[in-house]
Amino acid sequence: MAPRYPSTSSILTPFLYPSFFFTSTPRVTCAVLNGSLSKRSSSTSTSSSRSTVNDLPESRLNPKPDDYAAPNFADKAQLTLYAGRGGSGCISFLREAFLPDGPPNGGDGGAGGSIFIQAAHGETSLHKLARRRFVRAGRGKTGQGSSRSGTRGEDVVITVPVGTIVREVERTDPVADEELTFRAWRALQKQRKREERERLEQKEETRRLLVEDNGWDPDTVVEVEDSDGSKRSRNVAEEEEEDLELDDPRRDKWLLYPGMSKTEMRSSNFPPLPTRTRYLQQPPAPVYLDLSKPSPRPILLAAGGVGGLGNPHFTSRAHPRPIFATKGDEAVTMTIQLELKLLADVGLVGLPNAGKSTLLRAISNSRTRVGNWAFTTLQPNIGTVVLDKYSGRPDLRRSHPRSSDDPDADAQGDSRTRFTVADIPGLIEGAHLDRGLGIAFLRHVERARVLAFVIDLAAGNAVKALQSLWHEVGLYAQMRDEEEQDRELGSRVDWNLDTESDGQGSLDATWAEPAVEGGKSQSGLRIAAKPWYVVATKADLPETQANFLELKKYLSAITKGETPHPSGVDGAWVRDCAAIPVSAINGQGVDRIIHWTVGLLDEDVLDQ
Ligand SMILES: Nc1nc2c(ncn2[C@@H]2O[C@H](COP(=O)(O)OP(=O)(O)OP(=O)(O)O)[C@@H](O)[C@H]2O)c(=O)[nH]1
Ligand SMILES: [Mg+2]
């Protein structure tokens, strides 16, 4: 009988369970970017005594496949926020010895808790929020007798990493909906009253004419034929008595004394409902926040409901002993999407297996995973390059102090002591169309101040690899620009809900003229305008020199303006396109990367 399940080796992928695979050394062949890069299979098979995936001795830069630290990371999360509803007011009367029917003393309900968001340094990932999915603020407590108000619901502050974008997806605001229903009802009431008045005037006129002309009073019983053909008597004047009263939609905002029947409730005569305003103004929809700096104070997302009023508020001559209070307001429910764009100084962009993670290990203390297969890195890693031992670099900060928001800025505005590097999963052709792991992580490149293209010199033509990478990054940038434009267009819609003036709701959406962008060549500048350089890695491998020289020639032609920028975007950064040969696995040449990066970052500071 055929086995019910496929064998283990076909189920388990090497990057999940490397220890299963590296004893027999299977090699993954992955054609990427026009086939320019195929997995370099090591011809010498790894012996069982060897723990690394190549012939080189094990070291920090050539670690065992399972020697890595995998911090939890999520760069996307969707949350549903439930602000707290307000507590209801209380119906109560003072009762004391010899005072059985004291004055009303019901307390007000407490306001519901609100939900805020704040970007703070120290947070690096959204994984905790991604797991949480729901955020609920506390409900306001109900008021109590002896004029004791209910306590406020607890507020919630969502803390997110700096670089998070917040987008509102959906919102339910019962108070706003109620207000709309009430306005519509009032408009309908007004319209009916106007029609009724006109009808009565017309009728009066007809009656006057009839009495004058024929002496016939229409206030007599007449035979009328119903729609089913049956005849019945009907007083003409009876039409006037038709009940025009429609049920006030806000009637159920009232809370009645326990024990009151529904009929009593229907017949009760309530005073006009007082207008309540939220203590915190609910931000208009749709919320869009780009928290690229730490927020000095929490930003409101969903406001809690207002608490109800206790019965003393309704004491009047008509209601000396009010047996009603108001319910607390329902609160906003909102679904938001969080997207984290890491704010690293340098973004490493490269094909899978190019050596990005090894480079990050070589220049920082990172323990990111390294392996000789594509997509070893499945999540972005941030490494910090400490420049403590760095000397002889011009101190640009003193003359150009950076903003106090900059986390890197030292207290006294001293020179830079560190910078951060983001290692993202490898890009393949069509990454911008969500092939491979690309698009999910290309957004981290978007915010890096400098881009370092990591190119494996031993994996075919380096110029072609660089062009393909720029092509993907360029297409992604273009796509993001289009998205941005669409979003901007959407936010310009002005829903003119003016029902107050004429009693008619007009739902006219007006769009402002779309901003005319500077054509295709301008789009994509958000990435192409960044300073960049190429890290030509694996230079220790044989026959890589020719490839490097060709790459160098190509880059100097770009700098001189003889060849267009590989992204094809006009105005792209071409000031000094450099290629730095390194052997990350041996830690050779990596110092130059640090020097070059710091130079570009400082130049960037001067430019700003
Ligand atoms: N000979 C040599 N091998 C290197 C060098 N840098 C990296 N490697 C090897 O190349 C392979 C891939 O390295 P990684 O750092 O995991 O590559 P990556 O670009 O992070 O790969 P993904 O995360 O899959 O995109 C590993 O086997 C490394 O040991 C180098 O400078 N010289
Ligand atoms: Mg990697």
XYZ file of C-alpha atoms and ligand atoms in Angstrom:
641
model
C 0.000 0.000 0.000
C 1.264 3.461 -0.859
C 2.288 5.498 2.146
C -0.423 7.797 3.324
C 1.860 10.757 3.855
C 4.816 11.977 1.794
C 8.230 11.319 3.204
C 9.721 13.697 5.762
C 12.218 15.161 3.357
C 9.496 16.310 1.002
C 7.502 17.938 3.771
C 10.249 19.733 5.620
C 11.888 22.647 3.960
C 15.589 23.085 4.529
C 15.348 26.541 6.002
C 12.998 25.347 8.691
C 14.873 22.219 9.620
C 18.441 22.620 8.410
C 19.765 19.898 10.665
C 17.735 17.321 8.690
C 19.332 18.379 5.484
C 22.886 19.303 5.941
C 24.204 15.890 6.609
C 23.405 14.832 3.064
C 23.889 18.389 1.646
C 20.953 18.800 -0.698
C 21.300 22.038 -2.614
C 18.399 24.230 -3.416
C 18.507 25.631 -6.890
C 16.589 28.787 -7.266
C 16.459 30.721 -10.485
C 16.036 34.318 -9.681
C 16.082 37.513 -11.609
C 16.209 36.259 -15.192
C 18.175 33.291 -14.062
C 21.165 35.473 -13.362
C 21.568 33.961 -9.958
C 21.432 30.305 -9.266
C 22.336 28.746 -5.967
C 25.965 28.064 -5.799
C 26.179 24.470 -4.776
C 29.259 23.640 -2.927
C 31.027 20.900 -4.841
C 32.700 19.593 -1.731
C 30.051 17.904 0.280
C 29.957 18.737 3.963
C 31.264 15.991 6.083
C 29.289 15.002 9.125
C 32.050 16.340 11.358
C 31.600 19.825 9.864
C 28.960 21.960 11.428
C 28.904 24.809 8.878
C 27.481 24.643 5.375
C 30.747 25.292 3.562
C 34.387 24.360 3.831
C 35.429 27.313 5.900
C 36.015 26.892 9.605
C 33.176 27.768 11.908
C 33.276 31.322 13.207
C 30.915 34.117 14.184
C 30.726 35.111 10.516
C 30.392 31.533 9.319
C 28.102 30.105 11.948
C 26.255 26.805 12.170
C 22.790 27.013 10.614
C 21.189 26.860 14.034
C 23.429 29.482 15.606
C 21.258 32.534 15.442
C 18.960 34.654 17.529
C 15.440 34.971 16.188
C 13.715 37.883 17.826
C 9.966 38.036 17.505
C 9.036 40.372 14.757
C 5.869 41.459 12.983
C 5.601 44.530 10.824
C 1.849 44.370 10.304
C -1.067 44.096 12.639
C -4.785 44.624 12.465
C -6.581 45.682 15.597
C -10.198 46.184 16.459
C -10.616 48.905 19.038
C -13.589 49.041 21.341
C -13.803 52.296 23.257
C -15.733 52.021 26.519
C -19.416 52.922 26.558
C -20.612 55.464 29.087
C -22.268 54.331 32.298
C -25.966 55.098 32.725
C -27.345 57.726 35.056
C -29.133 56.597 38.196
C -32.753 57.104 39.291
C -32.829 57.425 43.029
C -34.502 59.510 45.721
C -33.348 60.515 49.134
C -34.911 58.433 51.822
C -34.418 59.164 55.434
C -36.292 58.660 58.621
C -39.361 60.864 58.537
C -38.565 61.776 54.929
C -39.985 58.955 52.807
C -40.190 60.983 49.587
C -36.961 62.946 49.482
C -35.580 64.800 46.450
C -33.984 62.931 43.536
C -30.334 62.054 44.145
C -29.277 59.667 41.340
C -25.627 60.066 40.287
C -24.388 60.457 36.709
C -22.809 57.598 34.820
C -19.041 57.608 34.316
C -17.563 58.286 30.878
C -16.226 55.311 28.958
C -12.489 54.847 28.472
C -10.855 56.052 25.253
C -8.149 54.432 23.153
C -4.985 56.302 22.251
C -1.876 55.485 20.300
C 1.673 56.604 20.943
C 4.925 55.935 19.124
C 7.834 55.343 21.462
C 11.458 54.397 21.178
C 12.253 51.021 22.598
C 9.465 49.254 20.730
C 10.799 47.471 17.669
C 8.029 45.233 16.493
C 4.267 44.905 16.245
C 4.192 41.219 17.124
C 2.524 41.698 20.494
C -0.244 43.763 18.943
C -0.602 41.341 16.029
C -1.320 38.592 18.542
C -3.659 40.741 20.580
C -6.120 41.629 17.804
C -8.647 43.351 20.104
C -8.160 46.334 22.353
C -10.918 47.264 24.764
C -11.095 50.338 26.929
C -13.003 50.198 30.222
C -16.729 50.899 30.433
C -17.958 53.811 32.494
C -19.640 52.685 35.685
C -23.300 53.376 36.352
C -24.152 56.243 38.689
C -25.439 55.399 42.138
C -27.776 56.758 44.747
C -26.729 59.508 47.187
C -25.485 61.492 44.137
C -22.500 59.221 43.600
C -21.285 59.389 40.013
C -19.968 56.294 38.284
C -16.214 56.009 37.823
C -14.621 56.619 34.429
C -13.700 53.662 32.271
C -9.995 53.000 31.968
C -8.195 54.514 28.984
C -5.853 52.394 26.925
C -2.673 53.612 25.252
C -1.351 51.428 22.444
C 2.408 51.801 22.219
C 3.900 51.234 18.799
C 7.428 51.523 17.410
C 8.483 54.768 15.785
C 7.924 54.358 12.045
C 4.443 52.876 12.343
C 1.697 53.911 9.967
C -1.868 53.726 11.254
C -4.715 53.346 8.782
C -8.368 53.193 9.672
C -10.205 50.416 7.878
C -13.662 50.551 9.372
C -15.551 52.495 11.980
C -18.869 52.294 13.757
C -19.812 55.413 15.644
C -23.254 54.859 17.225
C -23.456 58.461 18.441
C -22.822 59.859 14.952
C -25.295 57.347 13.481
C -27.859 58.299 16.095
C -27.348 61.957 15.308
C -27.896 61.278 11.607
C -31.065 59.279 12.282
C -32.311 62.036 14.554
C -31.622 64.721 11.965
C -33.375 62.706 9.292
C -36.326 62.188 11.625
C -36.507 65.896 12.426
C -36.330 66.775 8.754
C -39.174 64.357 8.049
C -41.180 65.804 10.934
C -40.717 69.321 9.563
C -41.669 68.253 6.075
C -44.805 66.485 7.296
C -45.841 69.492 9.346
C -45.336 71.781 6.363
C -47.383 69.505 4.107
C -50.085 69.250 6.756
C -50.237 73.012 7.135
C -50.549 73.445 3.392
C -53.245 70.771 3.218
C -55.229 72.416 5.988
C -54.975 75.825 4.354
C -56.165 74.371 1.073
C -58.989 72.562 2.798
C -60.061 75.673 4.633
C -60.109 77.514 1.350
C -62.265 74.781 -0.287
C -64.652 74.759 2.664
C -64.995 78.519 2.492
C -65.738 78.378 -1.217
C -68.247 75.547 -0.813
C -70.095 77.312 2.013
C -70.126 80.526 0.073
C -71.258 78.990 -3.218
C -73.558 76.093 -2.229
C -74.168 76.465 1.463
C -72.838 72.873 1.864
C -70.710 72.141 4.899
C -68.155 69.404 4.226
C -68.030 68.653 7.954
C -70.776 66.164 7.333
C -70.633 62.411 7.023
C -69.968 61.315 3.460
C -69.835 57.907 1.802
C -66.327 56.997 0.775
C -65.261 54.004 -1.267
C -62.321 52.051 0.071
C -59.682 50.490 -2.107
C -61.430 47.085 -1.801
C -64.655 48.584 -3.140
C -66.559 48.560 0.181
C -68.292 51.735 1.149
C -68.084 53.317 4.534
C -69.029 56.544 6.158
C -66.349 59.038 6.844
C -66.235 62.450 8.256
C -64.189 64.672 5.988
C -62.727 66.466 8.971
C -61.525 63.193 10.449
C -58.523 63.265 8.105
C -57.178 66.154 10.059
C -56.929 64.038 13.130
C -54.617 61.518 11.555
C -51.734 60.980 13.812
C -48.696 62.683 12.414
C -46.505 61.929 15.385
C -43.631 59.638 14.543
C -41.703 57.949 17.262
C -38.716 59.984 18.360
C -35.672 57.778 17.712
C -34.016 59.198 20.803
C -36.785 58.017 23.047
C -34.947 54.844 23.933
C -32.090 56.902 25.358
C -34.193 57.208 28.453
C -33.798 54.902 31.358
C -36.951 54.337 33.364
C -37.610 53.579 36.948
C -37.637 49.814 37.461
C -41.131 48.430 37.467
C -42.534 50.775 34.832
C -44.473 48.990 32.158
C -43.939 49.426 28.438
C -47.263 51.203 28.051
C -46.368 53.603 30.793
C -43.089 54.174 29.090
C -44.757 54.866 25.775
C -47.168 57.314 27.310
C -44.554 59.033 29.462
C -43.809 62.555 28.584
C -40.070 63.194 28.647
C -38.381 66.567 28.716
C -36.174 67.403 25.715
C -33.012 65.346 25.730
C -30.044 67.508 26.714
C -27.289 67.745 24.131
C -24.125 66.084 25.376
C -20.717 66.561 23.871
C -17.860 64.175 24.198
C -15.095 65.326 26.427
C -12.646 64.194 23.733
C -13.497 64.962 20.135
C -13.580 61.839 17.982
C -11.100 62.352 15.082
C -12.829 62.442 11.682
C -12.723 59.337 9.490
C -10.552 57.952 8.055
C -7.713 58.165 10.520
C -4.267 58.088 8.889
C -1.215 58.624 11.029
C 2.406 58.421 10.055
C 4.214 58.087 13.359
C 7.698 58.679 12.041
C 8.720 60.501 15.216
C 8.087 59.641 18.835
C 4.728 61.170 19.759
C 5.102 63.590 22.677
C 1.647 62.681 23.940
C -0.865 59.928 23.139
C -3.029 60.517 20.068
C -6.752 59.785 20.329
C -8.133 57.039 18.099
C -11.480 56.067 19.611
C -13.285 58.248 22.117
C -15.227 56.671 24.958
C -18.991 57.210 25.298
C -20.399 60.016 27.434
C -21.959 58.913 30.719
C -25.726 59.219 31.229
C -27.363 61.818 33.486
C -28.936 60.999 36.827
C -32.559 61.915 37.597
C -31.813 65.177 39.499
C -30.965 66.758 36.113
C -34.586 66.467 35.010
C -36.322 67.990 38.000
C -38.729 70.673 36.812
C -42.175 71.955 37.561
C -43.596 69.402 35.135
C -41.484 66.602 36.659
C -40.913 67.336 40.352
C -39.979 63.686 40.957
C -38.457 62.477 37.676
C -38.502 58.752 37.415
C -36.116 58.708 34.518
C -32.433 59.168 33.818
C -30.459 58.806 30.581
C -28.424 55.876 29.381
C -24.709 56.238 28.712
C -23.631 56.691 25.083
C -22.416 53.764 23.066
C -18.779 54.147 22.049
C -16.820 53.986 18.843
C -15.632 50.678 17.426
C -12.808 50.980 14.964
C -10.630 48.629 12.963
C -7.141 49.867 12.252
C -4.195 48.502 10.343
C -0.724 49.081 11.638
C 2.239 48.909 9.341
C 5.777 49.278 10.572
C 8.408 50.788 8.340
C 11.681 50.343 10.095
C 13.649 53.497 10.439
C 17.130 52.136 9.859
C 19.930 54.336 8.593
C 21.025 51.781 6.003
C 18.919 49.239 4.162
C 20.642 46.160 2.722
C 19.055 45.236 -0.585
C 20.094 42.103 -2.421
C 19.126 38.876 -4.063
C 18.534 35.832 -1.893
C 21.751 34.237 -0.667
C 23.841 37.238 -1.668
C 25.417 37.461 1.770
C 23.425 40.285 3.374
C 23.066 38.607 6.740
C 26.750 37.664 6.838
C 27.585 41.284 6.101
C 25.317 42.441 8.906
C 27.050 40.042 11.279
C 30.424 41.343 10.084
C 29.662 44.993 10.726
C 27.455 44.705 13.797
C 26.873 42.495 16.772
C 23.812 40.964 15.138
C 23.267 37.230 15.374
C 21.028 37.041 12.349
C 20.646 33.671 10.670
C 23.040 32.734 7.875
C 22.627 29.765 5.574
C 23.558 28.709 2.106
C 20.024 28.649 0.747
C 17.609 31.251 -0.524
C 15.360 32.994 1.973
C 17.373 32.207 5.053
C 16.203 35.528 6.357
C 12.448 35.511 6.684
C 12.042 38.650 8.730
C 13.909 41.938 8.756
C 16.783 42.183 11.209
C 18.159 45.399 12.546
C 21.791 45.593 13.537
C 23.479 48.511 15.251
C 26.956 49.426 14.130
C 28.804 50.967 17.050
C 31.352 53.566 16.057
C 33.009 53.975 19.450
C 36.450 53.142 18.164
C 36.038 55.230 15.102
C 38.420 58.195 14.902
C 39.629 60.818 12.427
C 36.193 61.490 11.021
C 35.167 65.154 10.648
C 32.723 66.118 13.334
C 29.838 67.415 11.275
C 27.283 67.418 14.007
C 28.719 70.309 15.949
C 28.128 72.735 13.123
C 24.897 71.038 12.032
C 23.079 69.815 15.111
C 20.315 67.362 14.291
C 16.842 67.580 15.636
C 16.301 66.546 19.222
C 13.918 63.833 17.995
C 16.748 61.943 16.424
C 17.446 58.925 18.588
C 21.040 58.840 17.385
C 21.756 62.364 18.396
C 23.811 62.357 21.515
C 22.848 64.539 24.396
C 25.497 67.171 23.743
C 25.060 67.072 19.967
C 28.265 65.033 19.765
C 29.467 63.096 16.773
C 27.685 59.985 15.617
C 28.481 56.939 17.665
C 26.282 54.397 15.939
C 24.036 53.740 13.004
C 21.484 51.061 12.292
C 21.380 48.619 9.415
C 18.291 46.716 8.250
C 18.818 43.318 6.665
C 15.685 42.360 4.783
C 14.788 39.093 3.024
C 16.175 38.721 -0.489
C 14.341 40.189 -3.455
C 13.466 38.166 -6.518
C 12.086 39.216 -9.855
C 8.533 40.451 -9.416
C 9.056 41.228 -5.732
C 7.042 44.412 -6.213
C 4.157 42.193 -7.365
C 4.419 40.271 -4.116
C 6.547 37.442 -5.458
C 8.856 35.797 -2.986
C 8.979 37.643 0.300
C 9.771 40.916 -1.400
C 6.877 43.289 -1.148
C 6.215 42.578 2.472
C 9.660 43.911 3.274
C 10.426 46.419 0.534
C 8.680 49.010 2.659
C 11.579 48.859 5.101
C 13.856 50.055 2.329
C 11.588 53.000 1.736
C 12.594 54.717 4.934
C 16.294 53.861 5.062
C 18.457 56.914 4.550
C 21.123 55.089 2.591
C 20.740 51.958 0.464
C 23.476 49.357 0.245
C 23.011 46.943 -2.639
C 24.653 43.668 -1.708
C 25.800 41.790 -4.797
C 27.352 38.354 -4.874
C 30.331 38.630 -7.232
C 30.365 34.876 -7.732
C 26.752 34.680 -8.890
C 26.951 35.877 -12.455
C 27.007 39.319 -13.978
C 27.034 41.858 -11.136
C 25.848 44.719 -13.373
C 22.769 42.761 -14.400
C 22.057 41.830 -10.792
C 22.283 45.495 -9.759
C 20.024 46.574 -12.610
C 17.451 43.938 -11.699
C 17.467 45.029 -8.075
C 17.009 48.678 -9.013
C 14.267 47.674 -11.412
C 12.320 45.974 -8.615
C 12.922 48.783 -6.158
C 11.949 51.371 -8.786
C 8.716 49.565 -9.653
C 7.879 49.263 -5.996
C 8.479 52.997 -5.443
C 6.282 53.822 -8.413
C 3.539 51.595 -7.058
C 3.764 53.246 -3.651
C 3.528 56.686 -5.236
C 0.367 55.659 -7.030
C -1.063 54.276 -3.800
C -0.221 57.503 -2.038
C -1.962 59.524 -4.719
C -5.073 57.347 -4.483
C -5.120 57.751 -0.734
C -4.741 61.491 -0.980
C -7.559 61.640 -3.505
C -9.776 59.584 -1.230
C -9.095 61.840 1.735
C -10.124 64.893 -0.266
C -13.734 63.701 -0.538
C -15.896 66.186 1.284
C -19.176 64.599 2.346
C -21.432 67.584 2.710
C -24.049 66.381 5.205
C -25.911 69.603 5.655
C -29.309 68.516 6.900
C -29.834 71.365 9.317
C -30.543 74.160 6.872
C -33.202 72.771 4.571
C -34.196 69.572 6.243
C -33.019 67.644 3.216
C -29.900 65.564 3.453
C -27.657 66.208 0.504
C -24.980 63.615 0.030
C -22.856 65.423 -2.481
C -19.341 64.176 -2.620
C -16.978 66.762 -4.004
C -13.520 65.840 -5.114
C -10.797 68.377 -5.287
C -8.769 68.468 -8.470
C -6.042 65.828 -8.297
C -2.583 67.290 -7.966
C -0.722 66.993 -11.207
C 2.429 65.062 -10.508
C 5.516 65.551 -12.503
C 5.026 62.572 -14.785
C 6.402 59.054 -14.629
C 10.010 60.018 -14.219
C 9.209 61.876 -10.997
C 7.441 58.941 -9.437
C 9.877 56.591 -7.791
C 12.090 59.410 -6.584
C 11.252 58.534 -3.012
C 13.772 55.694 -3.250
C 15.922 56.697 -6.215
C 16.844 60.002 -4.561
C 18.522 58.210 -1.651
C 22.307 57.933 -1.544
C 23.398 54.392 -2.403
C 26.427 52.224 -3.010
C 27.197 48.627 -3.878
C 28.745 46.073 -1.560
C 30.415 43.573 -3.874
C 30.611 40.618 -1.568
C 32.209 37.172 -1.689
C 35.291 38.781 -3.214
C 37.360 35.966 -1.658
C 35.981 33.494 -4.171
C 38.071 32.833 -7.304
C 37.402 34.607 -10.601
C 35.365 37.415 -9.167
C 37.745 40.216 -10.003
C 36.686 40.666 -13.622
C 33.090 40.873 -12.541
C 33.979 43.498 -9.960
C 35.913 45.604 -12.469
C 32.983 45.573 -14.867
C 30.674 46.654 -12.052
C 33.059 49.435 -11.050
C 33.228 50.684 -14.649
C 29.453 50.711 -14.869
C 29.115 52.672 -11.603
C 31.706 55.286 -12.551
C 29.864 55.765 -15.863
C 26.682 56.438 -13.842
C 28.518 58.940 -11.634
C 29.887 60.738 -14.700
C 26.430 60.820 -16.243
C 27.437 58.678 -19.233
C 24.988 55.943 -18.277
C 21.550 56.556 -16.800
C 20.761 55.653 -13.231
C 19.743 51.946 -13.140
C 16.245 52.843 -11.913
C 15.653 55.065 -14.968
C 14.284 57.806 -12.716
C 15.221 61.391 -13.537
C 16.886 63.250 -10.704
C 18.052 60.056 -9.006
C 21.104 60.207 -6.735
C 24.264 59.693 -8.816
C 26.748 61.836 -6.906
C 29.285 59.131 -6.110
C 28.183 55.616 -6.936
C 30.761 53.333 -5.395
C 31.362 49.601 -5.335
C 33.199 48.263 -2.310
C 34.650 44.757 -2.573
C 34.394 42.764 0.645
C 34.678 39.267 1.928
C 32.135 39.393 4.703
C 32.756 35.834 5.765
C 36.371 36.719 6.557
C 35.533 40.192 7.804
C 37.764 41.704 5.092
C 36.941 45.129 3.689
C 33.984 45.643 5.991
C 35.605 48.638 7.682
C 35.392 50.483 4.381
C 31.650 49.872 4.369
C 31.359 51.541 7.754
C 33.482 54.514 6.669
C 31.574 54.935 3.443
C 28.183 54.686 5.156
C 29.086 57.232 7.813
C 30.298 59.578 5.074
C 26.992 59.274 3.218
C 24.952 59.693 6.390
C 26.864 62.821 7.309
C 26.462 64.184 3.800
C 22.768 63.493 4.151
C 22.733 65.523 7.370
C 24.452 68.414 5.596
C 21.961 68.264 2.746
C 18.993 68.572 5.072
N 32.851 32.790 0.378
C 32.000 33.648 0.931
N 30.806 33.216 1.280
C 29.958 34.090 1.827
C 30.308 35.462 2.024
N 29.260 36.092 2.575
C 28.299 35.174 2.725
N 28.706 33.967 2.286
C 27.933 32.732 2.293
O 26.798 32.900 1.478
C 25.708 32.169 2.010
C 24.513 33.068 2.153
O 24.776 34.037 3.120
P 23.631 34.829 3.857
O 24.310 35.889 4.641
O 22.718 33.929 4.572
O 22.890 35.444 2.613
P 21.593 36.360 2.587
O 21.762 37.356 1.514
O 21.328 36.874 3.951
O 20.499 35.317 2.146
P 18.916 35.425 2.336
O 18.680 35.740 3.766
O 18.440 34.098 1.958
O 18.448 36.468 1.414
C 26.177 31.590 3.339
O 26.533 30.253 3.145
C 27.406 32.416 3.670
O 28.348 31.652 4.414
C 31.613 35.880 1.626
O 31.995 37.021 1.743
N 32.403 34.930 1.085
Mg 19.780 36.720 5.141
